[in-house]
Backbone as CSV, one residue per row, in Angstrom:
resi,resn,N_x,N_y,N_z,CA_x,CA_y,CA_z,C_x,C_y,C_z
1,MET,26.738,-3.426,-7.251,27.172,-2.965,-8.560,28.434,-2.145,-8.405
2,LYS,29.461,-2.432,-9.167,30.692,-1.670,-9.118,30.443,-0.261,-9.615
3,LYS,30.961,0.711,-8.846,30.719,2.107,-9.190,31.404,2.452,-10.501
4,GLU,30.651,3.044,-11.404,31.187,3.402,-12.699,31.940,4.718,-12.621
5,ARG,32.956,4.859,-13.424,33.599,6.143,-13.585,32.777,6.930,-14.597
6,LEU,32.258,8.057,-14.156,31.279,8.781,-14.955,31.967,9.745,-15.912
7,ARG,32.346,9.240,-17.064,32.924,10.108,-18.086,31.816,10.907,-18.743
8,ARG,32.170,12.056,-19.276,31.163,12.902,-19.912,30.930,12.450,-21.346
9,VAL,30.334,11.286,-21.452,29.927,10.744,-22.742,28.469,10.334,-22.609
10,CYS,27.853,9.967,-23.709,26.450,9.560,-23.689,26.263,8.350,-22.775
11,ILE,25.264,8.407,-21.917,25.040,7.323,-20.959,24.512,6.055,-21.625
12,PHE,24.075,6.164,-22.874,23.521,5.001,-23.569,24.484,4.385,-24.585
13,CYS,25.322,5.192,-25.215,26.171,4.650,-26.284,27.636,5.038,-26.158
14,ASP,27.999,5.808,-25.129,29.367,6.297,-24.927,29.818,7.249,-26.025
15,GLY,28.870,7.781,-26.789,29.221,8.715,-27.850,29.452,10.126,-27.334
16,ASN,29.950,10.962,-28.211,30.189,12.364,-27.893,29.041,13.207,-28.460
17,ASN,29.289,14.452,-28.732,28.263,15.363,-29.259,27.029,15.356,-28.363
18,LEU,27.260,15.619,-27.073,26.171,15.577,-26.103,25.199,16.722,-26.318
19,SER,23.927,16.420,-26.124,22.877,17.433,-26.208,22.163,17.501,-24.867
20,LYS,21.402,18.553,-24.656,20.647,18.683,-23.416,19.337,17.905,-23.533
21,GLU,19.140,17.005,-22.589,17.938,16.182,-22.560,17.040,16.640,-21.418
22,HIS,15.762,16.850,-21.689,14.814,17.193,-20.641,14.640,16.015,-19.683
23,LEU,14.657,16.306,-18.383,14.385,15.258,-17.409,12.972,14.722,-17.573
24,TRP,12.022,15.622,-17.777,10.653,15.240,-18.109,10.456,15.430,-19.604
25,PRO,9.904,14.451,-20.295,9.667,14.610,-21.737,8.881,15.882,-22.033
26,ARG,9.282,16.573,-23.079,8.647,17.860,-23.386,7.161,17.714,-23.693
27,TRP,6.784,16.626,-24.357,5.367,16.478,-24.692,4.522,16.332,-23.424
28,LEU,5.095,15.735,-22.366,4.355,15.594,-21.117,4.112,16.944,-20.450
29,THR,5.155,17.765,-20.398,5.010,19.044,-19.708,4.213,20.047,-20.533
30,LYS,4.185,19.879,-21.842,3.343,20.746,-22.673,1.870,20.366,-22.540
31,LYS,1.613,19.069,-22.537,0.222,18.609,-22.473,-0.338,18.716,-21.056
32,TYR,0.534,18.501,-20.063,0.105,18.542,-18.664,1.031,19.472,-17.889
33,PRO,0.890,20.787,-18.072,1.803,21.739,-17.418,1.643,21.724,-15.909
34,ASP,2.765,21.914,-15.229,2.754,21.963,-13.773,4.015,22.691,-13.332
35,ASP,3.887,23.603,-12.378,5.042,24.389,-11.951,5.517,24.016,-10.553
36,ARG,5.129,22.839,-10.074,5.544,22.424,-8.738,6.530,21.269,-8.839
37,PRO,7.816,21.544,-8.768,8.788,20.461,-8.895,8.783,19.561,-7.671
38,ASN,8.829,18.288,-7.888,8.958,17.318,-6.806,9.836,16.195,-7.329
39,LEU,11.132,16.393,-7.220,12.089,15.464,-7.791,13.025,15.002,-6.683
40,GLY,12.794,13.838,-6.129,13.550,13.389,-4.970,14.497,12.256,-5.282
41,HIS,15.683,12.315,-4.670,16.656,11.235,-4.779,17.028,10.770,-3.376
42,GLN,17.244,9.471,-3.237,17.646,8.928,-1.947,18.683,7.833,-2.142
43,LEU,19.461,7.619,-1.087,20.389,6.503,-1.016,19.972,5.633,0.161
44,GLN,19.992,4.334,-0.029,19.627,3.445,1.071,20.484,2.193,1.016
45,LYS,21.169,1.916,2.123,21.950,0.693,2.240,21.493,-0.071,3.478
46,MET,21.664,-1.385,3.423,21.254,-2.246,4.520,22.444,-3.071,5.002
47,ARG,22.430,-3.392,6.283,23.392,-4.361,6.792,22.662,-5.341,7.697
48,LEU,23.142,-6.569,7.712,22.507,-7.629,8.489,22.992,-7.596,9.931
49,LEU,22.046,-7.540,10.864,22.357,-7.724,12.269,21.925,-9.130,12.674
50,ARG,22.103,-9.467,13.916,21.804,-10.844,14.322,20.334,-11.187,14.128
51,ASP,19.453,-10.260,14.508,18.022,-10.548,14.434,17.251,-9.529,13.606
52,SER,17.951,-8.691,12.885,17.245,-7.637,12.154,18.125,-7.106,11.037
53,VAL,17.584,-6.118,10.346,18.312,-5.441,9.274,18.409,-3.970,9.632
54,ASP,19.616,-3.435,9.630,19.839,-2.026,9.938,19.785,-1.219,8.649
55,VAL,19.063,-0.113,8.682,18.867,0.711,7.498,19.686,1.987,7.612
56,ALA,20.487,2.261,6.605,21.189,3.534,6.500,20.553,4.297,5.352
57,ASN,19.781,5.306,5.681,19.011,6.041,4.679,19.537,7.463,4.583
58,VAL,19.801,7.933,3.377,20.347,9.266,3.169,19.481,10.002,2.169
59,GLU,19.020,11.181,2.556,18.330,12.036,1.598,19.387,12.676,0.710
60,ALA,19.366,12.359,-0.550,20.392,12.862,-1.461,19.974,14.155,-2.138
61,GLY,18.920,14.772,-1.648,18.572,16.088,-2.174,17.405,16.057,-3.135
62,MET,16.886,17.216,-3.422,15.734,17.374,-4.310,16.142,18.039,-5.621
63,MET,17.378,17.876,-6.020,17.920,18.536,-7.207,18.021,20.034,-6.963
64,ASP,19.227,20.497,-6.777,19.455,21.901,-6.452,19.404,22.722,-7.733
65,ARG,18.198,22.820,-8.292,18.009,23.567,-9.532,16.739,24.384,-9.418
66,ARG,16.761,25.560,-9.993,15.572,26.400,-9.961,14.647,26.052,-11.123
67,GLY,13.382,26.367,-10.896,12.425,26.198,-11.977,11.687,24.886,-11.902
68,PRO,10.584,24.780,-12.629,9.766,23.569,-12.633,10.444,22.445,-13.402
69,PRO,9.955,21.219,-13.250,10.550,20.087,-13.955,10.652,20.293,-15.459
70,ALA,9.708,21.034,-16.028,9.703,21.223,-17.480,10.959,21.912,-17.983
71,THR,11.618,22.703,-17.126,12.789,23.467,-17.563,14.100,22.759,-17.261
72,GLN,14.064,21.644,-16.556,15.289,21.025,-16.072,15.831,20.029,-17.092
73,LYS,17.126,20.168,-17.363,17.778,19.348,-18.377,19.110,18.839,-17.843
74,ILE,19.612,17.781,-18.462,20.962,17.307,-18.191,21.663,17.085,-19.530
75,ARG,22.973,17.266,-19.536,23.754,17.038,-20.752,24.495,15.704,-20.609
76,ARG,23.759,14.614,-20.738,24.355,13.287,-20.620,23.891,12.336,-21.717
77,VAL,23.209,12.867,-22.736,22.713,12.050,-23.849,23.182,12.686,-25.147
78,CYS,23.657,11.870,-26.082,24.144,12.421,-27.345,22.972,12.756,-28.265
79,ALA,23.253,13.612,-29.243,22.210,14.039,-30.174,21.658,12.861,-30.970
80,SER,22.527,11.896,-31.297,22.080,10.748,-32.085,21.041,9.921,-31.321
81,CYS,21.302,9.634,-30.037,20.326,8.895,-29.230,19.084,9.735,-28.975
82,ASN,19.292,10.992,-28.639,18.184,11.874,-28.286,17.191,12.013,-29.435
83,ASN,17.719,12.206,-30.635,16.868,12.431,-31.804,16.524,11.147,-32.555
84,GLY,17.087,10.031,-32.113,16.859,8.760,-32.786,15.937,7.845,-32.003
85,TRP,16.504,6.804,-31.407,15.673,5.781,-30.762,14.881,6.335,-29.576
86,MET,15.441,7.313,-28.855,14.717,7.873,-27.710,13.486,8.649,-28.169
87,SER,13.642,9.428,-29.220,12.509,10.170,-29.777,11.444,9.216,-30.316
88,ASN,11.885,8.152,-30.986,10.935,7.160,-31.509,10.154,6.482,-30.383
89,LEU,10.844,6.186,-29.280,10.178,5.545,-28.151,9.185,6.500,-27.484
90,GLN,9.528,7.777,-27.406,8.581,8.761,-26.865,7.296,8.784,-27.698
91,ARG,7.440,8.793,-29.006,6.264,8.837,-29.886,5.422,7.575,-29.741
92,ALA,6.086,6.428,-29.621,5.343,5.170,-29.496,4.621,5.071,-28.150
93,ALA,5.216,5.633,-27.104,4.639,5.509,-25.763,3.507,6.498,-25.513
94,LYS,3.515,7.626,-26.202,2.542,8.689,-25.915,1.089,8.213,-25.978
95,PRO,0.639,7.541,-27.046,-0.778,7.122,-27.083,-1.122,6.054,-26.051
96,ILE,-0.128,5.386,-25.496,-0.368,4.412,-24.434,-0.483,5.117,-23.088
97,LEU,0.354,6.126,-22.883,0.401,6.823,-21.602,-0.776,7.769,-21.390
98,VAL,-1.170,8.489,-22.443,-2.166,9.560,-22.288,-3.470,9.075,-21.650
99,PRO,-4.091,7.975,-22.119,-5.339,7.531,-21.469,-5.150,7.207,-19.989
100,LEU,-4.015,6.600,-19.632,-3.764,6.257,-18.237,-3.557,7.515,-17.399
101,ILE,-2.834,8.486,-17.937,-2.612,9.750,-17.234,-3.935,10.450,-16.967
102,GLU,-4.863,10.331,-17.901,-6.156,11.014,-17.779,-7.195,10.176,-17.041
103,GLY,-6.784,9.022,-16.534,-7.676,8.214,-15.707,-8.536,7.229,-16.459
104,ASN,-8.269,7.032,-17.743,-9.029,6.064,-18.543,-8.308,4.715,-18.502
105,TRP,-8.620,3.943,-17.484,-7.892,2.700,-17.257,-8.326,1.629,-18.244
106,HIS,-7.359,0.855,-18.720,-7.680,-0.220,-19.651,-6.598,-1.284,-19.561
107,LEU,-6.962,-2.475,-19.960,-6.005,-3.569,-19.993,-5.023,-3.341,-21.133
108,LEU,-3.740,-3.405,-20.824,-2.721,-3.187,-21.844,-2.454,-4.475,-22.620
109,ALA,-2.440,-4.360,-23.931,-1.999,-5.479,-24.755,-0.509,-5.704,-24.516
110,GLU,-0.029,-6.894,-24.844,1.374,-7.204,-24.584,2.307,-6.233,-25.296
111,ALA,1.996,-5.887,-26.544,2.860,-4.967,-27.286,2.895,-3.594,-26.617
112,SER,1.741,-3.137,-26.123,1.689,-1.842,-25.439,2.448,-1.885,-24.127
113,CYS,2.314,-2.999,-23.425,3.030,-3.167,-22.169,4.539,-3.120,-22.400
114,GLU,4.990,-3.732,-23.478,6.415,-3.754,-23.788,6.932,-2.350,-24.096
115,ILE,6.163,-1.564,-24.841,6.564,-0.190,-25.150,6.580,0.656,-23.885
116,LEU,5.525,0.538,-23.077,5.445,1.302,-21.839,6.611,0.966,-20.917
117,ALA,6.922,-0.320,-20.783,8.011,-0.730,-19.902,9.352,-0.184,-20.384
118,ALA,9.584,-0.200,-21.690,10.826,0.351,-22.234,10.907,1.851,-21.984
119,TRP,9.781,2.545,-22.143,9.747,3.990,-21.882,10.080,4.290,-20.427
120,VAL,9.536,3.494,-19.520,9.802,3.696,-18.096,11.283,3.479,-17.790
121,ALA,11.878,2.433,-18.358,13.300,2.174,-18.132,14.157,3.311,-18.673
122,MET,13.838,3.802,-19.862,14.577,4.926,-20.441,14.459,6.163,-19.558
123,THR,13.236,6.468,-19.117,13.011,7.647,-18.284,13.737,7.521,-16.954
124,THR,13.703,6.338,-16.356,14.409,6.104,-15.097,15.906,6.306,-15.259
125,ALA,16.467,5.768,-16.344,17.904,5.883,-16.574,18.338,7.335,-16.704
126,VAL,17.496,8.165,-17.301,17.811,9.593,-17.437,17.617,10.312,-16.109
127,LEU,16.508,10.048,-15.428,16.191,10.757,-14.192,17.255,10.560,-13.119
128,GLU,17.818,9.356,-13.015,18.766,9.142,-11.928,20.062,9.921,-12.132
129,PHE,20.361,10.322,-13.366,21.561,11.115,-13.608,21.403,12.564,-13.154
130,ALA,20.207,12.945,-12.723,20.036,14.267,-12.118,20.799,14.364,-10.801
131,ASP,21.061,13.236,-10.169,21.880,13.185,-8.960,22.766,11.953,-9.088
132,GLU,23.997,12.138,-9.527,24.836,11.010,-9.923,25.272,10.138,-8.756
133,THR,25.072,10.601,-7.516,25.372,9.734,-6.378,24.374,8.593,-6.262
134,THR,23.231,8.705,-6.923,22.180,7.685,-6.794,22.090,6.766,-8.010
135,ILE,23.082,6.778,-8.859,23.036,5.933,-10.055,23.134,4.459,-9.659
136,ALA,22.165,3.669,-10.100,22.158,2.242,-9.803,21.856,1.403,-11.035
137,VAL,21.275,1.994,-12.079,21.061,1.278,-13.341,22.428,1.041,-13.975
138,THR,22.692,-0.177,-14.389,24.017,-0.512,-14.905,24.212,0.005,-16.328
139,ALA,25.480,0.214,-16.679,25.806,0.590,-18.055,25.355,-0.498,-19.027
140,GLU,25.436,-1.753,-18.589,24.963,-2.872,-19.415,23.478,-2.724,-19.731
141,ASP,22.688,-2.350,-18.728,21.250,-2.174,-18.947,20.971,-1.013,-19.886
142,ARG,21.711,0.068,-19.750,21.493,1.220,-20.638,21.844,0.877,-22.080
143,ARG,22.919,0.125,-22.277,23.284,-0.286,-23.644,22.234,-1.236,-24.221
144,TYR,21.739,-2.143,-23.388,20.691,-3.070,-23.828,19.446,-2.302,-24.251
145,LEU,19.071,-1.317,-23.470,17.882,-0.525,-23.764,18.022,0.184,-25.100
146,ARG,19.183,0.734,-25.360,19.410,1.413,-26.645,19.385,0.413,-27.799
147,ARG,20.013,-0.733,-27.598,20.146,-1.714,-28.680,18.823,-2.411,-28.991
148,GLU,18.064,-2.771,-27.949,16.857,-3.585,-28.120,15.558,-2.784,-28.018
149,THR,15.621,-1.596,-27.446,14.435,-0.766,-27.158,13.365,-1.591,-26.450
150,ARG,13.777,-2.302,-25.428,12.859,-3.083,-24.618,13.407,-3.150,-23.193
151,LEU,12.564,-3.557,-22.278,12.945,-3.613,-20.877,14.103,-4.587,-20.676
152,PRO,15.193,-4.158,-20.030,16.326,-5.056,-19.810,15.977,-6.184,-18.841
153,PRO,16.786,-7.241,-18.824,16.608,-8.296,-17.821,16.761,-7.725,-16.408
154,ARG,16.173,-8.425,-15.446,16.255,-8.057,-14.025,15.573,-6.720,-13.740
155,TRP,14.569,-6.388,-14.534,13.729,-5.212,-14.311,12.284,-5.655,-14.151
156,ALA,11.501,-4.839,-13.480,10.050,-5.008,-13.440,9.408,-3.633,-13.368
157,VAL,8.253,-3.498,-14.018,7.520,-2.231,-14.048,6.068,-2.513,-13.694
158,TRP,5.531,-1.719,-12.788,4.121,-1.806,-12.432,3.472,-0.443,-12.636
159,VAL,2.200,-0.437,-12.963,1.466,0.825,-13.040,0.216,0.717,-12.178
160,GLY,-0.229,1.855,-11.673,-1.426,1.902,-10.858,-2.095,3.257,-10.995
161,ARG,-3.255,3.396,-10.366,-4.002,4.657,-10.432,-3.644,5.540,-9.241
162,TYR,-3.630,6.844,-9.486,-3.367,7.812,-8.424,-4.507,8.809,-8.357
163,GLU,-5.011,9.040,-7.157,-6.047,10.043,-6.932,-5.556,10.988,-5.845
164,GLY,-5.226,12.191,-6.211,-4.742,13.166,-5.241,-4.360,14.450,-5.936
165,GLN,-4.069,15.479,-5.142,-3.707,16.782,-5.682,-2.241,17.127,-5.453
166,LYS,-1.588,16.432,-4.546,-0.239,16.807,-4.129,0.799,16.548,-5.207
167,HIS,0.667,15.445,-5.909,1.680,15.026,-6.883,1.085,15.025,-8.287
168,HIS,1.722,15.725,-9.181,1.292,15.695,-10.578,2.477,15.410,-11.506
169,HIS,3.582,16.075,-11.265,4.822,15.775,-11.964,5.848,15.452,-10.883
170,SER,5.805,14.231,-10.386,6.641,13.860,-9.245,7.425,12.598,-9.542
171,PHE,8.626,12.539,-8.974,9.341,11.275,-9.035,10.273,11.153,-7.838
172,TRP,10.400,9.906,-7.384,11.320,9.568,-6.308,12.215,8.449,-6.822
173,HIS,13.488,8.589,-6.573,14.446,7.576,-7.023,15.319,7.189,-5.838
174,ARG,15.416,5.904,-5.575,16.226,5.415,-4.460,17.182,4.344,-4.950
175,ALA,18.476,4.568,-4.721,19.480,3.544,-4.983,19.547,2.623,-3.774
176,LEU,19.557,1.319,-4.023,19.511,0.324,-2.954,20.811,-0.459,-2.874
177,GLY,21.279,-0.672,-1.648,22.399,-1.567,-1.410,21.913,-2.757,-0.606
178,LEU,21.685,-3.884,-1.276,21.217,-5.103,-0.601,22.425,-5.864,-0.064
179,PRO,22.497,-6.094,1.239,23.706,-6.666,1.832,23.757,-8.182,1.736
180,THR,24.961,-8.705,1.832,25.170,-10.147,1.934,25.958,-10.491,3.196
181,THR,26.465,-9.483,3.912,27.214,-9.681,5.152,26.702,-8.689,6.185
182,SER,27.359,-8.660,7.347,26.965,-7.750,8.418,27.468,-6.329,8.193
183,ALA,28.295,-6.135,7.178,28.813,-4.797,6.884,27.913,-4.094,5.879
184,LEU,27.933,-2.767,5.920,27.207,-2.030,4.894,27.828,-2.325,3.540
185,PRO,27.030,-2.571,2.507,27.593,-2.847,1.181,28.324,-1.632,0.637
186,ASP,29.357,-1.883,-0.156,30.137,-0.783,-0.723,29.383,-0.080,-1.846
187,ASN,28.615,-0.838,-2.597,27.991,-0.296,-3.798,26.485,-0.565,-3.795
188,TYR,25.826,-0.060,-4.835,24.383,-0.222,-4.976,24.090,-1.279,-6.033
189,ASN,23.199,-2.190,-5.695,22.877,-3.271,-6.623,21.396,-3.308,-6.984
190,GLY,20.699,-2.206,-6.763,19.294,-2.127,-7.139,18.786,-0.707,-7.048
191,GLN,17.598,-0.490,-7.600,16.990,0.837,-7.534,15.482,0.713,-7.581
192,LEU,14.822,1.686,-6.989,13.375,1.839,-7.074,13.079,3.248,-7.547
193,THR,12.171,3.379,-8.482,11.781,4.694,-8.982,10.264,4.757,-9.085
194,VAL,9.691,5.811,-8.547,8.255,6.069,-8.654,8.058,7.328,-9.480
195,ILE,7.178,7.246,-10.466,6.835,8.386,-11.315,5.327,8.580,-11.241
196,ILE,4.901,9.804,-10.991,3.472,10.131,-10.991,3.228,11.267,-11.967
197,VAL,2.343,11.030,-12.914,1.895,12.074,-13.836,0.377,11.972,-13.914
198,GLY,-0.318,13.049,-13.572,-1.773,13.026,-13.601,-2.326,11.941,-12.702
199,LYS,-3.106,11.027,-13.278,-3.718,9.939,-12.509,-2.960,8.618,-12.652
200,LEU,-1.754,8.689,-13.171,-0.947,7.491,-13.394,0.219,7.437,-12.414
201,LEU,0.353,6.307,-11.748,1.497,6.045,-10.878,2.268,4.865,-11.445
202,ILE,3.576,5.027,-11.559,4.446,3.982,-12.105,5.517,3.652,-11.075
203,LEU,5.776,2.377,-10.895,6.889,1.924,-10.062,7.808,1.072,-10.916
204,ALA,9.081,1.436,-10.959,10.089,0.663,-11.680,11.121,0.160,-10.683
205,ALA,11.503,-1.094,-10.821,12.516,-1.679,-9.948,13.493,-2.472,-10.796
206,SER,14.760,-2.422,-10.416,15.760,-3.221,-11.115,16.842,-3.632,-10.132
207,VAL,17.485,-4.749,-10.433,18.609,-5.246,-9.641,19.713,-5.651,-10.607
208,SER,20.942,-5.688,-10.101,22.067,-6.039,-10.964,22.533,-7.472,-10.770
209,ASP,21.881,-8.203,-9.875,22.270,-9.568,-9.543,21.123,-10.511,-9.889
210,ASN,21.397,-11.526,-10.687,20.350,-12.480,-11.065,19.706,-13.148,-9.853
211,ALA,20.476,-13.316,-8.779,19.953,-13.990,-7.594,18.856,-13.184,-6.912
212,LEU,18.793,-11.881,-7.179,17.797,-11.017,-6.552,16.557,-10.835,-7.416
213,ASN,16.583,-11.352,-8.637,15.529,-11.051,-9.603,14.150,-11.516,-9.137
214,SER,14.089,-12.675,-8.502,12.790,-13.208,-8.081,12.123,-12.329,-7.032
215,LEU,12.908,-11.525,-6.307,12.332,-10.653,-5.287,11.395,-9.629,-5.901
216,LEU,11.705,-9.180,-7.117,10.889,-8.150,-7.748,9.468,-8.652,-7.971
217,TYR,9.348,-9.876,-8.462,8.012,-10.424,-8.707,7.247,-10.575,-7.400
218,MET,7.907,-11.136,-6.381,7.209,-11.400,-5.118,6.760,-10.108,-4.452
219,ALA,7.600,-9.092,-4.473,7.249,-7.826,-3.831,6.096,-7.147,-4.554
220,GLY,6.124,-7.134,-5.880,5.046,-6.515,-6.635,3.748,-7.281,-6.526
221,HIS,3.840,-8.603,-6.465,2.640,-9.440,-6.387,1.881,-9.204,-5.083
222,ASN,2.595,-8.738,-4.057,1.960,-8.506,-2.757,1.255,-7.159,-2.675
223,ASN,1.343,-6.340,-3.712,0.683,-5.034,-3.698,-0.438,-5.040,-4.724
224,LEU,-1.679,-5.166,-4.261,-2.815,-5.339,-5.162,-3.180,-4.063,-5.902
225,ARG,-2.596,-2.944,-5.510,-2.896,-1.705,-6.214,-2.019,-1.538,-7.455
226,LEU,-1.022,-2.364,-7.596,-0.162,-2.330,-8.771,-0.540,-3.520,-9.638
227,VAL,-1.324,-3.298,-10.682,-1.943,-4.425,-11.367,-1.327,-4.762,-12.719
228,GLU,-0.513,-3.884,-13.260,0.170,-4.249,-14.500,1.609,-4.582,-14.152
229,TYR,1.973,-5.815,-14.371,3.317,-6.274,-14.049,4.022,-6.629,-15.353
230,CYS,5.101,-5.929,-15.651,5.816,-6.146,-16.903,7.260,-6.497,-16.580
231,THR,7.682,-7.662,-16.972,9.063,-8.049,-16.771,9.468,-8.956,-17.935
232,PRO,10.735,-8.948,-18.327,11.130,-9.757,-19.483,10.869,-11.243,-19.262
233,ARG,10.291,-11.866,-20.256,10.041,-13.307,-20.217,11.234,-14.032,-20.830
234,TYR,11.586,-15.154,-20.246,12.669,-15.949,-20.810,12.327,-16.325,-22.247
235,GLY,13.234,-16.031,-23.162,13.006,-16.334,-24.563,12.377,-15.191,-25.338
236,GLY,12.100,-14.071,-24.651,11.557,-12.905,-25.354,10.140,-12.584,-24.939
237,GLY,9.743,-11.364,-25.189,8.397,-10.931,-24.853,8.303,-10.409,-23.435
238,ILE,7.069,-10.156,-23.013,6.808,-9.539,-21.714,5.772,-10.365,-20.962
239,GLU,6.030,-10.598,-19.686,5.024,-11.213,-18.825,4.108,-10.111,-18.293
240,ARG,2.814,-10.393,-18.252,1.857,-9.421,-17.721,1.050,-10.054,-16.601
241,MET,0.654,-9.218,-15.658,-0.259,-9.661,-14.615,-1.359,-8.620,-14.499
242,HIS,-2.601,-9.043,-14.663,-3.713,-8.099,-14.566,-4.955,-8.865,-14.162
243,ASP,-5.666,-8.347,-13.183,-6.916,-8.959,-12.743,-8.045,-8.417,-13.614
244,ALA,-8.456,-9.197,-14.600,-9.456,-8.724,-15.556,-10.806,-8.458,-14.899
245,SER,-11.049,-9.070,-13.741,-12.316,-8.836,-13.052,-12.336,-7.485,-12.338
246,GLN,-11.195,-6.831,-12.290,-11.097,-5.538,-11.619,-10.379,-4.564,-12.554
247,PRO,-11.070,-4.097,-13.609,-10.407,-3.269,-14.621,-9.884,-1.951,-14.086
248,ALA,-10.511,-1.413,-13.040,-10.028,-0.175,-12.433,-9.531,-0.494,-11.028
249,PRO,-8.223,-0.631,-10.829,-7.696,-1.032,-9.524,-7.905,0.063,-8.486
250,PRO,-7.865,-0.288,-7.192,-7.944,0.740,-6.152,-6.834,1.765,-6.344
251,ALA,-7.163,3.022,-6.157,-6.197,4.089,-6.413,-5.309,4.329,-5.198
252,PHE,-4.112,4.820,-5.463,-3.235,5.314,-4.414,-3.681,6.723,-4.030
253,ASN,-3.796,6.984,-2.725,-4.019,8.359,-2.302,-2.669,9.019,-2.027
254,GLU,-2.677,10.267,-1.576,-1.426,10.999,-1.393,-0.522,10.336,-0.356
255,GLU,-1.117,9.873,0.737,-0.317,9.246,1.790,0.332,7.959,1.292
256,MET,-0.423,7.149,0.552,0.126,5.911,0.006,1.243,6.199,-0.985
257,ALA,1.056,7.222,-1.813,2.081,7.579,-2.788,3.361,8.009,-2.092
258,ASP,3.230,8.754,-0.997,4.405,9.187,-0.245,5.168,8.006,0.339
259,GLN,4.466,6.932,0.646,5.065,5.817,1.379,5.474,4.648,0.494
260,ILE,5.187,4.706,-0.793,5.335,3.504,-1.613,6.777,3.022,-1.708
261,ILE,7.736,3.936,-1.827,9.128,3.490,-1.916,9.565,2.848,-0.607
262,ASP,9.189,3.459,0.522,9.555,2.877,1.813,8.943,1.491,1.987
263,SER,7.657,1.356,1.666,6.988,0.072,1.865,7.535,-0.985,0.912
264,PHE,7.841,-0.600,-0.325,8.368,-1.570,-1.285,9.787,-1.982,-0.897
265,SER,10.609,-1.011,-0.446,11.958,-1.340,0.018,11.901,-2.326,1.171
266,GLU,11.034,-2.044,2.136,10.900,-2.921,3.297,10.485,-4.323,2.871
267,MET,9.579,-4.404,1.900,9.127,-5.708,1.428,10.263,-6.477,0.756
268,LEU,11.082,-5.779,-0.027,12.226,-6.423,-0.673,13.170,-7.020,0.360
269,PHE,13.474,-6.238,1.387,14.422,-6.706,2.386,13.842,-7.839,3.225
270,GLN,12.547,-7.773,3.531,11.914,-8.857,4.278,11.952,-10.154,3.479
271,LEU,11.663,-10.062,2.182,11.699,-11.248,1.333,13.120,-11.782,1.194
272,HIS,14.086,-10.858,1.124,15.482,-11.249,0.923,16.007,-12.051,2.109
273,TYR,15.539,-11.716,3.313,16.099,-12.339,4.507,15.112,-13.230,5.236
274,SER,13.978,-13.515,4.617,13.002,-14.400,5.260,13.385,-15.863,5.044
């Protein structure tokens, strides 16, 4: 993905009159308060060697800001977006998210899956601007999200159960550079984001190249703990994957949650070069 010049305009509509947007939605931190910030950003690029793939991994920091996630804001969204479609999407997603956060697992209807997936994409797009070196969601995707209020093409979202005490308001975001030559790629053409709130674990993945899109399905399909698969269907709507015989999927423990981005990244690269 070609690196964007980051002008101080709204990341969704290029408008002015910027307002401060909470990194974590206010209703989440009010309903589920937590004072332990865990907000991680990473950069990862790959290059092809003769018989392997070399990984260049950079810890891009944990957001050099004081205070819990509930207090952290960025000024990159205009008041019109913040108080308009983004607020409407928060309200629509809340009754879908709350049961999952509280551990009441259920099969999502297609309409609910579509709302949840759009909410995840919106949240991911905002979260990555907390560390602008890790931006990988394209401006095209952000404009699509604002215009359609649905998951953009070349995205996939999975949800799973989390059982542990370490992570309650946690997120990890990794910008990915998938190589096509033996040199390290100049730019990032994908991203992985993990969000954990309460008993809900979410994984969002996106790529900027149509040729890489099939990797998202294959990588997610290989992880049986991620049972809701939401990705745009050709012609509209959302594709879902759910094993109805197993309404409550195996939960991620703390160790699995810590490793999910690494394991998913590795799976993407193995599939890409297999």
